[in-house]
mmCIF file of C-alpha atoms in Angstrom:
data_model
loop_
_atom_site.group_PDB
_atom_site.id
_atom_site.type_symbol
_atom_site.label_atom_id
_atom_site.label_comp_id
_atom_site.label_asym_id
_atom_site.label_seq_id
_atom_site.Cartn_x
_atom_site.Cartn_y
_atom_site.Cartn_z
ATOM 1 C CA MET A 1 0.000 0.000 0.000
ATOM 2 C CA LEU A 2 1.457 3.369 -1.039
ATOM 3 C CA MET A 3 0.748 6.672 0.666
ATOM 4 C CA MET A 4 0.873 10.014 -1.152
ATOM 5 C CA LEU A 5 2.861 12.682 0.681
ATOM 6 C CA GLY A 6 2.715 15.315 -2.007
ATOM 7 C CA ASP A 7 2.146 15.656 -5.712
ATOM 8 C CA ASP A 8 5.055 13.395 -6.659
ATOM 9 C CA VAL A 9 6.277 11.776 -3.432
ATOM 10 C CA LEU A 10 5.242 8.242 -2.563
ATOM 11 C CA MET A 11 5.913 6.529 0.728
ATOM 12 C CA MET A 12 5.458 2.950 1.829
ATOM 13 C CA PRO A 13 4.276 2.835 5.448
ATOM 14 C CA SER A 14 6.364 -0.199 6.449
ATOM 15 C CA ALA A 15 8.392 -2.950 4.889
ATOM 16 C CA ARG A 16 7.305 -6.451 5.725
ATOM 17 C CA ARG A 17 10.060 -8.262 3.875
ATOM 18 C CA ILE A 18 13.541 -7.235 2.859
ATOM 19 C CA GLU A 19 15.768 -9.311 0.610
ATOM 20 C CA VAL A 20 19.507 -8.773 0.568
ATOM 21 C CA PHE A 21 21.461 -10.064 -2.417
ATOM 22 C CA THR A 22 25.171 -10.598 -2.055
ATOM 23 C CA GLY A 23 27.743 -11.454 -4.669
ATOM 24 C CA SER A 24 27.907 -10.450 -8.283
ATOM 25 C CA GLY A 25 24.361 -11.516 -9.122
ATOM 26 C CA ARG A 26 25.548 -13.151 -12.339
ATOM 27 C CA ARG A 27 24.550 -16.618 -13.424
ATOM 28 C CA ARG A 28 27.174 -19.278 -12.998
ATOM 29 C CA LYS A 29 28.329 -21.051 -16.123
ATOM 30 C CA TRP A 30 28.846 -24.802 -15.822
ATOM 31 C CA ASN A 31 30.867 -26.565 -18.489
ATOM 32 C CA SER A 32 29.718 -29.936 -19.803
ATOM 33 C CA GLU A 33 32.454 -31.833 -17.981
ATOM 34 C CA LEU A 34 31.511 -30.400 -14.577
ATOM 35 C CA LYS A 35 27.791 -30.974 -15.207
ATOM 36 C CA ALA A 36 28.495 -34.619 -16.054
ATOM 37 C CA GLN A 37 30.617 -34.993 -12.909
ATOM 38 C CA ILE A 38 27.881 -33.511 -10.710
ATOM 39 C CA VAL A 39 25.227 -35.728 -12.344
ATOM 40 C CA ALA A 40 27.401 -38.802 -11.725
ATOM 41 C CA GLU A 41 27.838 -37.723 -8.072
ATOM 42 C CA SER A 42 24.068 -37.380 -7.724
ATOM 43 C CA TYR A 43 23.653 -41.031 -8.744
ATOM 44 C CA ALA A 44 26.448 -42.170 -6.398
ATOM 45 C CA THR A 45 25.098 -40.380 -3.296
ATOM 46 C CA SER A 46 21.836 -38.485 -3.590
ATOM 47 C CA VAL A 47 20.594 -35.458 -5.476
ATOM 48 C CA GLY A 48 20.283 -33.500 -2.227
ATOM 49 C CA ASP A 49 23.869 -34.236 -1.182
ATOM 50 C CA ALA A 50 25.267 -33.330 -4.606
ATOM 51 C CA ALA A 51 23.169 -30.147 -4.710
ATOM 52 C CA ALA A 52 24.370 -29.033 -1.276
ATOM 53 C CA ARG A 53 28.001 -29.842 -2.081
ATOM 54 C CA HIS A 54 27.921 -27.652 -5.220
ATOM 55 C CA SER A 55 25.497 -24.948 -3.973
ATOM 56 C CA LEU A 56 22.854 -25.927 -6.511
ATOM 57 C CA SER A 57 19.154 -26.564 -6.304
ATOM 58 C CA LYS A 58 17.958 -30.144 -6.610
ATOM 59 C CA THR A 59 15.807 -29.002 -9.518
ATOM 60 C CA GLN A 60 18.918 -27.945 -11.455
ATOM 61 C CA ILE A 61 20.492 -31.381 -11.039
ATOM 62 C CA PHE A 62 17.275 -33.124 -12.092
ATOM 63 C CA THR A 63 17.222 -30.883 -15.197
ATOM 64 C CA TRP A 64 20.823 -31.846 -16.022
ATOM 65 C CA ARG A 65 19.966 -35.528 -15.503
ATOM 66 C CA ARG A 66 16.999 -35.234 -17.873
ATOM 67 C CA ASP A 67 19.107 -33.373 -20.462
ATOM 68 C CA ALA A 68 21.823 -36.035 -20.283
ATOM 69 C CA GLN A 69 19.237 -38.801 -20.663
ATOM 70 C CA ARG A 70 17.715 -37.114 -23.717
ATOM 71 C CA ALA A 71 21.154 -36.652 -25.264
ATOM 72 C CA ALA A 72 21.962 -40.319 -24.667
ATOM 73 C CA GLU A 73 18.661 -41.411 -26.226
ATOM 74 C CA ALA A 74 19.242 -39.168 -29.250
ATOM 75 C CA ALA A 75 22.698 -40.630 -29.833
ATOM 76 C CA GLY A 76 21.243 -43.565 -31.766
ATOM 77 C CA PHE A 77 23.302 -46.554 -32.810
ATOM 78 C CA ALA A 78 27.063 -46.864 -32.670
ATOM 79 C CA ARG A 79 29.210 -49.157 -34.760
ATOM 80 C CA VAL A 80 30.545 -52.089 -32.736
ATOM 81 C CA GLU A 81 33.560 -54.171 -33.660
ATOM 82 C CA VAL A 82 34.180 -57.453 -31.859
ATOM 83 C CA ASP A 83 37.717 -58.763 -31.574
ATOM 84 C CA ASP A 84 37.537 -62.571 -31.342
ATOM 85 C CA ALA A 85 40.510 -62.905 -28.967
ATOM 86 C CA GLY A 86 39.347 -60.075 -26.712
ATOM 87 C CA ALA A 87 35.732 -61.253 -26.731
ATOM 88 C CA ALA A 88 36.681 -64.670 -25.371
ATOM 89 C CA ALA A 89 38.672 -63.131 -22.519
ATOM 90 C CA VAL A 90 35.859 -60.736 -21.633
ATOM 91 C CA MET A 91 33.242 -63.483 -21.680
ATOM 92 C CA GLN A 92 35.323 -65.650 -19.349
ATOM 93 C CA ARG A 93 35.502 -62.862 -16.779
ATOM 94 C CA GLY A 94 31.868 -61.869 -17.253
ATOM 95 C CA LEU A 95 32.774 -58.252 -17.986
ATOM 96 C CA ILE A 96 31.444 -55.796 -20.504
ATOM 97 C CA GLU A 97 34.082 -53.470 -21.883
ATOM 98 C CA VAL A 98 33.003 -50.193 -23.476
ATOM 99 C CA ARG A 99 35.468 -48.124 -25.492
ATOM 100 C CA LEU A 100 34.332 -44.615 -26.216
ATOM 101 C CA ARG A 101 36.465 -41.941 -27.845
ATOM 102 C CA GLY A 102 39.762 -43.338 -26.656
ATOM 103 C CA ALA A 103 38.637 -44.267 -23.139
ATOM 104 C CA SER A 104 37.751 -47.730 -21.854
ATOM 105 C CA VAL A 105 35.295 -48.719 -19.113
ATOM 106 C CA SER A 106 34.887 -52.274 -17.780
ATOM 107 C CA ILE A 107 31.512 -53.114 -16.282
ATOM 108 C CA GLU A 108 31.173 -56.100 -13.973
ATOM 109 C CA PRO A 109 28.052 -58.261 -13.709
ATOM 110 C CA GLY A 110 25.539 -56.860 -11.246
ATOM 111 C CA ALA A 111 26.664 -53.235 -11.690
ATOM 112 C CA ASP A 112 23.985 -50.663 -10.865
ATOM 113 C CA PRO A 113 22.393 -49.620 -14.204
ATOM 114 C CA ALA A 114 21.917 -46.019 -13.029
ATOM 115 C CA MET A 115 25.591 -45.779 -12.082
ATOM 116 C CA VAL A 116 26.693 -47.281 -15.407
ATOM 117 C CA THR A 117 24.464 -44.809 -17.267
ATOM 118 C CA ALA A 118 25.873 -41.865 -15.300
ATOM 119 C CA ILE A 119 29.463 -42.966 -15.914
ATOM 120 C CA LEU A 120 28.908 -43.432 -19.639
ATOM 121 C CA MET A 121 27.141 -40.057 -19.927
ATOM 122 C CA ALA A 122 29.988 -38.377 -18.038
ATOM 123 C CA LEU A 123 32.548 -40.092 -20.255
ATOM 124 C CA ARG A 124 30.668 -39.079 -23.378
ATOM 125 C CA ALA A 125 30.365 -35.457 -22.214
ATOM 126 C CA ALA A 126 34.019 -35.249 -21.175
ATOM 127 C CA ARG A 127 35.405 -36.234 -24.559
#
C-alpha cells in the first residue's frame, strides 16, 4: 500500500520483507564436464547431497539428468567391432568393456544400471 505525501512523493508505510542479495548476481556457467561430474555424483550419493556440495538446487540437477538422458537417447546406434581374442577373454571374466572416444570402461556383472548410465554419460560429455 502506497501513501501520497505530495504531488510526486510516494511513501510505503512499512516494509514487511527485505531481501539482501550478495555477490555479483551473475549466473554461474557450468561446463559440460563439470555438469556430467555432478550428475554422476548425484547417482552415487543423492541429489540432495550433490546439490548441497555444489550450492545448486535439486531441480537444477534433475534438469541436467533429464538433459543427459535425452542426449543419450538421441545418440542412436554406434558401430561395434568385436575382436575374437578379446571377446573370449571378456566373456570368461563376465565383464562388458566399453570403449568410447579413446577411453575404456569395464563393467562387472551386477553393476547398478543407473551408475553405469551416469558414468557413460559423463565419459561421453568429457570427450
